[in-house]
Tab-separated table of C-alpha atoms in Angstrom:
chain	number	residue	atom	x	y	z
A	151	MET	CA	30.061	-22.873	0.951
A	152	GLY	CA	27.918	-19.897	0.066
A	153	GLY	CA	26.314	-17.930	-2.671
A	154	ARG	CA	26.362	-14.464	-4.077
A	155	ARG	CA	23.623	-12.112	-3.033
A	156	ARG	CA	22.204	-9.776	-5.635
A	157	ARG	CA	19.647	-7.012	-5.218
A	158	ARG	CA	16.264	-7.918	-6.641
A	159	VAL	CA	15.011	-5.605	-9.341
A	160	ALA	CA	11.541	-4.736	-10.485
A	161	LEU	CA	9.777	-6.471	-13.334
A	162	GLY	CA	10.706	-3.455	-15.424
A	163	ALA	CA	9.996	-2.740	-19.031
A	164	ALA	CA	8.297	-5.983	-19.992
A	165	LEU	CA	5.470	-5.651	-17.505
A	166	ALA	CA	5.139	-1.965	-18.322
A	167	LEU	CA	4.217	-3.091	-21.814
A	168	LEU	CA	1.258	-5.175	-20.656
A	169	ALA	CA	-1.785	-4.524	-22.794
A	170	ALA	CA	-5.410	-5.487	-22.455
A	171	VAL	CA	-6.267	-8.737	-24.200
A	172	ALA	CA	-9.566	-9.288	-25.993
A	173	ALA	CA	-12.182	-10.969	-23.814
A	174	ALA	CA	-13.746	-13.257	-26.397
A	175	GLY	CA	-13.561	-16.828	-25.179
A	176	THR	CA	-12.240	-19.736	-27.213
A	177	VAL	CA	-10.454	-22.934	-26.380
A	178	ALA	CA	-7.097	-23.611	-28.002
A	179	ALA	CA	-6.862	-27.382	-28.032
A	180	VAL	CA	-4.849	-30.073	-29.726
A	181	ALA	CA	-7.218	-32.088	-31.870
A	182	ASP	CA	-5.052	-34.820	-33.260
A	183	ARG	CA	-2.720	-35.936	-30.487
A	184	ASP	CA	-2.554	-36.523	-26.770
A	185	THR	CA	-2.094	-33.221	-24.973
A	186	ASP	CA	0.847	-34.281	-22.839
A	187	ARG	CA	3.127	-35.408	-25.644
A	188	VAL	CA	6.438	-33.674	-26.007
A	189	ALA	CA	7.466	-31.798	-29.109
A	190	THR	CA	9.426	-33.868	-31.587
A	191	THR	CA	10.194	-31.320	-34.257
A	192	GLY	CA	13.693	-30.349	-35.238
A	193	GLY	CA	15.351	-33.748	-35.384
A	194	ASP	CA	16.840	-34.897	-32.084
A	195	PRO	CA	14.875	-32.702	-29.623
A	196	GLY	CA	16.496	-34.325	-27.720
A	197	ALA	CA	24.903	-28.797	12.643
A	198	PRO	CA	21.988	-31.129	12.492
A	199	ALA	CA	18.255	-30.645	12.146
A	200	ALA	CA	16.661	-28.417	14.709
A	201	ASN	CA	14.205	-30.184	16.989
A	202	GLY	CA	15.654	-33.415	15.670
A	203	SER	CA	18.977	-35.073	16.231
A	204	GLY	CA	20.956	-32.046	17.368
A	205	ALA	CA	20.959	-28.433	18.464
A	206	ALA	CA	18.646	-26.020	16.741
A	207	THR	CA	20.168	-23.679	14.203
A	208	SER	CA	17.021	-21.753	13.318
A	209	SER	CA	16.613	-18.017	13.188
A	210	ALA	CA	13.567	-15.817	12.709
A	211	ALA	CA	11.979	-16.416	9.347
A	212	PRO	CA	12.471	-13.407	7.059
A	213	ARG	CA	9.610	-11.733	5.275
A	214	ALA	CA	9.608	-12.094	1.512
A	215	SER	CA	10.469	-8.433	1.082
A	216	GLU	CA	13.497	-8.691	3.355
A	217	ARG	CA	15.392	-11.659	1.940
A	218	LEU	CA	16.993	-11.605	-1.470
A	219	GLY	CA	18.198	-14.469	-3.572
A	220	ALA	CA	21.787	-15.339	-4.453
A	221	ARG	CA	23.798	-17.292	-6.949
A	222	PRO	CA	24.021	-20.879	-5.680
A	223	THR	CA	27.137	-22.946	-6.004
A	224	GLY	CA	26.969	-26.296	-7.737
A	225	PRO	CA	27.068	-28.005	-11.087
A	226	SER	CA	24.316	-26.055	-12.854
A	227	THR	CA	25.495	-24.423	-16.060
A	228	ALA	CA	22.151	-23.049	-17.260
A	229	THR	CA	21.711	-19.294	-17.288
A	230	PRO	CA	18.539	-17.233	-17.429
A	231	SER	CA	17.451	-15.879	-20.781
A	232	ALA	CA	18.257	-12.372	-21.940
A	233	ALA	CA	14.661	-11.364	-21.232
A	234	ALA	CA	14.911	-12.642	-17.660
A	235	ARG	CA	18.080	-10.664	-17.019
A	236	ALA	CA	16.667	-7.540	-18.631
A	237	THR	CA	13.422	-7.461	-16.665
A	238	GLY	CA	14.441	-8.766	-13.269
A	239	PHE	CA	12.859	-12.169	-13.338
A	240	PRO	CA	14.354	-14.837	-11.081
A	241	GLY	CA	17.549	-16.523	-12.215
A	242	ALA	CA	21.066	-17.354	-11.133
A	243	GLY	CA	21.632	-13.902	-9.658
A	244	ASN	CA	18.628	-13.688	-7.325
A	245	THR	CA	17.642	-17.183	-6.239
A	246	GLY	CA	19.302	-19.711	-3.962
A	247	VAL	CA	21.584	-19.488	-0.949
A	248	PRO	CA	22.187	-15.867	0.146
A	249	ASP	CA	25.598	-14.298	-0.112
A	250	GLY	CA	27.883	-14.863	2.836
A	251	VAL	CA	26.096	-17.961	4.106
A	252	ARG	CA	28.435	-20.844	4.833
A	253	LEU	CA	26.758	-24.217	4.699
A	254	GLY	CA	27.446	-26.722	7.429
A	255	GLY	CA	26.939	-30.446	7.154
A	256	TYR	CA	23.584	-32.051	7.814
A	257	SER	CA	23.406	-35.051	10.127
A	258	GLY	CA	19.663	-35.089	10.676
A	259	PRO	CA	17.222	-37.668	9.340
A	260	CYS	CA	16.346	-37.948	5.684
A	261	THR	CA	12.768	-38.760	6.684
A	262	ILE	CA	11.519	-35.885	8.841
A	263	THR	CA	8.775	-36.797	11.294
A	264	ARG	CA	9.138	-34.087	13.947
A	265	ALA	CA	6.900	-31.033	13.570
A	266	ASN	CA	8.509	-27.584	13.358
A	267	THR	CA	11.850	-28.963	12.206
A	268	VAL	CA	14.086	-26.256	10.728
A	269	ILE	CA	17.045	-27.025	8.464
A	270	ASP	CA	19.026	-23.794	8.300
A	271	ARG	CA	22.291	-23.189	6.404
A	272	ARG	CA	22.961	-26.861	5.748
A	273	HIS	CA	24.157	-28.965	2.850
A	274	VAL	CA	21.827	-31.955	2.736
A	275	ARG	CA	23.164	-34.889	0.746
A	276	CYS	CA	20.090	-37.098	0.581
A	277	SER	CA	16.540	-36.962	-0.678
A	278	LEU	CA	14.106	-35.786	1.981
A	279	VAL	CA	10.696	-37.180	2.840
A	280	VAL	CA	8.615	-34.819	4.967
A	281	LYS	CA	6.039	-36.397	7.260
A	282	ALA	CA	5.500	-33.522	9.691
A	283	ALA	CA	3.879	-30.105	9.923
A	284	ASN	CA	5.631	-26.738	9.648
A	285	VAL	CA	8.958	-27.998	8.334
A	286	VAL	CA	11.279	-25.246	7.048
A	287	ILE	CA	14.327	-25.537	4.796
A	288	ARG	CA	16.118	-22.209	4.799
A	289	SER	CA	19.293	-20.972	3.094
A	290	SER	CA	20.346	-24.529	2.343
A	291	ARG	CA	21.292	-26.823	-0.482
A	292	VAL	CA	19.623	-30.196	-0.967
A	293	ASP	CA	21.246	-32.716	-3.292
A	294	GLY	CA	18.200	-34.869	-3.812
A	295	THR	CA	14.443	-34.625	-4.136
A	296	ILE	CA	11.989	-33.393	-1.507
A	297	ARG	CA	8.690	-35.214	-1.138
A	298	LEU	CA	5.950	-34.226	1.282
A	299	GLU	CA	3.591	-36.996	2.371
A	300	GLY	CA	0.348	-36.491	4.304
A	301	GLU	CA	-2.376	-33.874	4.029
A	302	SER	CA	-1.751	-32.555	7.566
A	303	HIS	CA	1.927	-31.944	6.869
A	304	SER	CA	3.537	-28.836	5.395
A	305	LEU	CA	6.841	-27.569	4.061
A	306	ARG	CA	8.433	-24.188	3.353
A	307	VAL	CA	11.584	-23.917	1.201
A	308	GLU	CA	13.165	-20.473	1.096
A	309	ASP	CA	16.411	-19.016	-0.270
A	310	SER	CA	17.597	-22.514	-1.099
A	311	GLU	CA	18.811	-24.720	-3.908
A	312	VAL	CA	17.317	-28.138	-4.589
A	313	ASP	CA	18.893	-30.419	-7.181
A	314	GLY	CA	16.922	-33.553	-8.006
A	315	GLY	CA	19.805	-34.869	-10.081
A	316	GLN	CA	18.967	-37.835	-12.277
A	317	ALA	CA	15.849	-38.894	-10.383
A	318	TYR	CA	12.885	-40.194	-12.365
A	319	GLU	CA	10.551	-38.198	-10.163
A	320	HIS	CA	9.615	-34.660	-9.255
A	321	THR	CA	12.286	-32.592	-7.540
A	322	VAL	CA	9.822	-30.957	-5.113
A	323	GLY	CA	6.198	-31.944	-4.330
A	324	PHE	CA	3.291	-32.409	-3.588
A	325	GLU	CA	0.935	-30.427	-1.273
A	326	ASN	CA	0.914	-27.769	1.463
A	327	LEU	CA	4.109	-26.467	-0.053
A	328	THR	CA	5.692	-23.001	-0.201
A	329	VAL	CA	8.795	-22.298	-2.307
A	330	LEU	CA	10.327	-18.798	-2.126
A	331	ARG	CA	13.391	-17.353	-3.873
A	332	SER	CA	14.788	-20.784	-4.602
A	333	GLU	CA	16.426	-22.561	-7.519
A	334	ILE	CA	14.810	-25.908	-8.329
A	335	ARG	CA	16.524	-28.056	-10.926
A	336	GLY	CA	17.100	-31.660	-11.968
A	337	GLY	CA	14.660	-34.535	-11.817
A	338	GLN	CA	11.845	-35.177	-14.261
A	339	THR	CA	9.763	-32.169	-13.142
A	340	SER	CA	10.923	-29.215	-11.060
A	341	VAL	CA	7.769	-28.858	-8.946
A	342	ASN	CA	4.647	-31.013	-8.894
A	343	CYS	CA	1.655	-29.944	-6.823
A	344	TYR	CA	-1.916	-31.095	-6.430
A	345	ARG	CA	-3.114	-29.003	-3.488
A	346	ASN	CA	-2.297	-25.802	-1.620
A	347	CYS	CA	1.019	-24.689	-3.097
A	348	LEU	CA	2.768	-21.354	-3.568
A	349	VAL	CA	5.855	-21.005	-5.759
A	350	GLN	CA	7.127	-17.430	-5.858
A	351	ASP	CA	10.262	-15.540	-6.953
A	352	SER	CA	11.911	-18.827	-7.928
A	353	TRP	CA	13.771	-20.340	-10.875
A	354	LEU	CA	12.555	-23.708	-12.153
A	355	HIS	CA	14.767	-25.207	-14.845
A	356	GLY	CA	17.389	-27.787	-15.808
A	357	GLN	CA	15.365	-31.002	-15.745
A	358	TYR	CA	17.072	-34.347	-16.390
A	359	LEU	CA	16.524	-36.710	-19.322
A	360	PRO	CA	18.598	-39.861	-19.879
A	361	ASP	CA	19.348	-41.204	-23.314
A	362	GLY	CA	17.028	-43.984	-24.392
A	363	GLU	CA	14.123	-42.962	-22.126
A	364	ASP	CA	10.868	-41.277	-23.153
A	365	TRP	CA	10.392	-39.198	-19.995
A	366	HIS	CA	8.064	-36.202	-20.272
A	367	LEU	CA	9.530	-33.164	-18.513
A	368	ASN	CA	7.968	-30.005	-17.093
A	369	ALA	CA	9.034	-27.048	-14.976
A	370	PHE	CA	5.682	-27.192	-13.153
A	371	LEU	CA	3.116	-29.987	-13.356
A	372	SER	CA	-0.260	-30.737	-11.855
A	373	ASN	CA	-2.342	-33.713	-12.948
A	374	GLY	CA	-5.361	-32.422	-11.045
A	375	GLY	CA	-5.134	-29.839	-8.306
A	376	SER	CA	-6.543	-26.911	-6.383
A	377	ASP	CA	-5.403	-23.742	-4.622
A	378	ILE	CA	-2.139	-23.376	-6.511
A	379	ARG	CA	-0.249	-20.109	-7.018
A	380	LEU	CA	2.692	-19.463	-9.328
A	381	VAL	CA	3.803	-15.857	-8.823
A	382	HIS	CA	6.790	-14.090	-10.399
A	383	ASN	CA	8.922	-17.070	-11.346
A	384	THR	CA	11.134	-17.947	-14.275
A	385	LEU	CA	9.620	-21.153	-15.634
A	386	ALA	CA	11.805	-23.083	-18.048
A	387	CYS	CA	11.650	-26.601	-19.384
A	388	ASP	CA	15.002	-26.359	-21.092
A	389	ARG	CA	16.288	-29.897	-21.550
A	390	ARG	CA	16.737	-30.984	-25.144
A	391	GLY	CA	14.749	-34.001	-26.238
A	392	ASN	CA	16.253	-37.310	-27.283
A	393	ALA	CA	15.813	-39.797	-30.092
A	394	SER	CA	13.548	-41.998	-27.921
A	395	GLY	CA	10.713	-39.458	-27.780
A	396	GLY	CA	11.626	-38.028	-24.397
A	397	GLY	CA	11.707	-34.313	-23.757
A	398	CYS	CA	9.799	-31.300	-22.508
A	399	THR	CA	6.025	-31.079	-22.558
A	400	ALA	CA	5.742	-27.472	-21.313
A	401	ASP	CA	6.967	-24.892	-18.838
A	402	VAL	CA	3.634	-25.300	-17.018
A	403	SER	CA	1.338	-28.283	-17.542
A	404	ILE	CA	-2.113	-28.536	-15.991
A	405	PHE	CA	-3.844	-31.818	-16.851
A	406	GLY	CA	-7.100	-33.367	-15.663
A	407	ASP	CA	-5.745	-36.893	-15.252
A	408	PHE	CA	-6.489	-37.657	-11.591
A	409	GLY	CA	-8.843	-34.884	-10.498
A	410	PRO	CA	-10.428	-31.523	-11.402
A	411	ASN	CA	-8.317	-28.369	-11.634
A	412	THR	CA	-9.622	-25.395	-9.671
A	413	ASN	CA	-8.369	-22.130	-8.204
A	414	TYR	CA	-5.026	-21.483	-9.884
A	415	THR	CA	-3.255	-18.120	-9.912
A	416	ILE	CA	-0.517	-17.872	-12.538
A	417	ARG	CA	0.737	-14.296	-12.354
A	418	ASP	CA	3.766	-12.227	-13.415
A	419	ASN	CA	5.875	-15.186	-14.533
A	420	LEU	CA	8.355	-15.480	-17.376
A	421	PHE	CA	7.634	-18.452	-19.644
A	422	VAL	CA	10.945	-19.324	-21.269
A	423	ALA	CA	10.717	-20.337	-24.921
A	424	SER	CA	11.943	-23.600	-26.385
A	425	ASP	CA	11.094	-25.267	-29.685
A	426	GLN	CA	11.906	-28.539	-27.938
A	427	MET	CA	8.561	-28.549	-26.081
A	428	SER	CA	5.013	-28.628	-27.409
A	429	TYR	CA	3.600	-25.494	-25.757
A	430	CYS	CA	4.697	-23.148	-22.993
A	431	LEU	CA	1.408	-23.573	-21.087
A	432	TYR	CA	-1.268	-26.266	-20.961
A	433	GLY	CA	-4.352	-24.702	-19.366
A	434	GLY	CA	-6.179	-27.750	-18.013
A	435	PHE	CA	-9.077	-28.246	-20.452
A	436	ASP	CA	-9.045	-31.451	-22.456
A	437	GLU	CA	-12.140	-33.516	-23.246
A	438	LYS	CA	-9.977	-36.621	-23.631
A	439	LYS	CA	-8.883	-36.510	-19.987
A	440	GLN	CA	-11.058	-38.045	-17.272
A	441	TYR	CA	-11.393	-34.717	-15.445
A	442	GLY	CA	-10.417	-32.535	-18.359
A	443	THR	CA	-13.676	-30.573	-18.521
A	444	GLN	CA	-13.801	-29.919	-14.773
A	445	VAL	CA	-11.806	-26.707	-14.724
A	446	SER	CA	-12.612	-23.452	-12.956
A	447	GLY	CA	-10.838	-20.451	-11.527
A	448	ILE	CA	-7.731	-20.734	-13.692
A	449	VAL	CA	-6.524	-17.113	-13.535
A	450	VAL	CA	-3.609	-16.251	-15.828
A	451	THR	CA	-2.555	-12.605	-15.623
A	452	GLY	CA	0.444	-10.397	-16.292
A	453	ASN	CA	2.765	-13.098	-17.616
A	454	VAL	CA	5.491	-12.675	-20.232
A	455	PHE	CA	5.963	-15.363	-22.885
A	456	GLU	CA	9.231	-15.465	-24.792
A	457	ARG	CA	8.861	-15.899	-28.526
A	458	GLY	CA	12.041	-17.897	-29.020
A	459	GLY	CA	13.642	-18.725	-32.323
A	460	ASN	CA	10.402	-19.826	-33.987
A	461	GLY	CA	8.343	-16.925	-32.663
A	462	ARG	CA	5.817	-19.237	-30.954
A	463	CYS	CA	7.326	-19.907	-27.479
A	464	GLY	CA	6.793	-23.669	-27.864
A	465	SER	CA	7.037	-25.852	-30.931
A	466	TYR	CA	3.324	-25.512	-31.703
A	467	GLY	CA	2.459	-22.304	-29.905
A	468	PRO	CA	2.426	-20.483	-26.541
A	469	VAL	CA	-0.696	-21.924	-24.911
A	470	THR	CA	-3.255	-24.650	-25.462
A	471	SER	CA	-6.188	-26.262	-23.664
A	472	TYR	CA	-7.265	-23.052	-21.932
A	473	ALA	CA	-11.057	-22.588	-21.635
A	474	ARG	CA	-11.722	-18.877	-21.366
A	475	SER	CA	-15.444	-19.556	-20.885
A	476	ALA	CA	-14.987	-21.889	-17.886
A	477	PRO	CA	-16.362	-20.557	-14.565
A	478	GLY	CA	-13.922	-18.183	-12.905
A	479	ASN	CA	-11.301	-18.507	-15.620
A	480	GLU	CA	-9.558	-15.249	-16.438
A	481	TRP	CA	-6.928	-14.419	-19.051
A	482	ARG	CA	-5.692	-10.853	-18.785
A	483	ASP	CA	-2.646	-8.687	-19.535
A	484	ASN	CA	-0.448	-11.522	-20.791
A	485	VAL	CA	2.088	-10.433	-23.384
A	486	TRP	CA	4.846	-11.633	-25.625
A	487	SER	CA	8.360	-10.608	-24.632
A	488	ASP	CA	8.179	-7.907	-27.301
A	489	GLY	CA	5.171	-6.382	-25.497
A	490	LYS	CA	2.461	-7.483	-27.920
A	491	PRO	CA	-0.762	-8.823	-26.357
A	492	LEU	CA	-1.127	-12.579	-26.205
A	493	ALA	CA	-4.507	-14.320	-26.369
A	494	PRO	CA	-4.941	-18.039	-25.567
A	495	SER	CA	-5.509	-18.889	-29.218
A	496	SER	CA	-2.371	-17.055	-30.426
């Protein structure tokens, strides 16, 4: 089993159209409803583990500039938007298992407790719980979720495909996490992080929603977090809602439910439009949340927001709950996919 390797391309024309955005600070907030509700317009929106149980199969970790993504095999039918293909954002052609890699079976543990474990070129058919430091999943496919537990533990996922399937949980989470050039799909939320996470050059999409359930979906979610970086990803909450009120909240949701939100970098991403979700980005500020006014260092720069069929990215607009006047917050050079400047109150 393998993928198809494609050469990565530059951001291209869309980022060349970046324009300076006015610096005046305002907060775009939802006044009459809870900020994490989903949009309901439009009718039915509706060889073994190394250092573990067998011989090691690891190889030297590639630098980000040396390894390119590939089209993963599997049941996903979603394709990146026209804007993503045109400007070189991550998608089916440049994320996942590299071309020529044949995946062997995985007979290691589903709960990883040995530090420095490397899963390399394997097809893992269980959900993984990581309780160890410096765990690496490389050029592999995981049919299941990946959950990291313990503040001293860490995980790196690179050139891989993770499918959370029908799980009512996050496909990948929650701290000390690095995701590079990978496709993350399925589950309720693609990636959830509350501390020390980097997601880069990856494609988050294809969340799961069963009929009759009111799940709230996101490509990326934090309910209180710090030291989080989203850099050059395609971020899509693209599951249609259902008649029970379930569906997408946003491509990226930052909420102050369980703790303050500080030190975020959200840079050079494509926010994929959908009138099935409320907004494309929730920026963390909400006086109705317990920690909703404790926001600082939310830096949003150089991103491209698709307009979509309604011209607004989300059902109600592109971004809400972003406090431009909060300490360290910065909104700069964000544009619509047609190149026009985008301010938080647009």
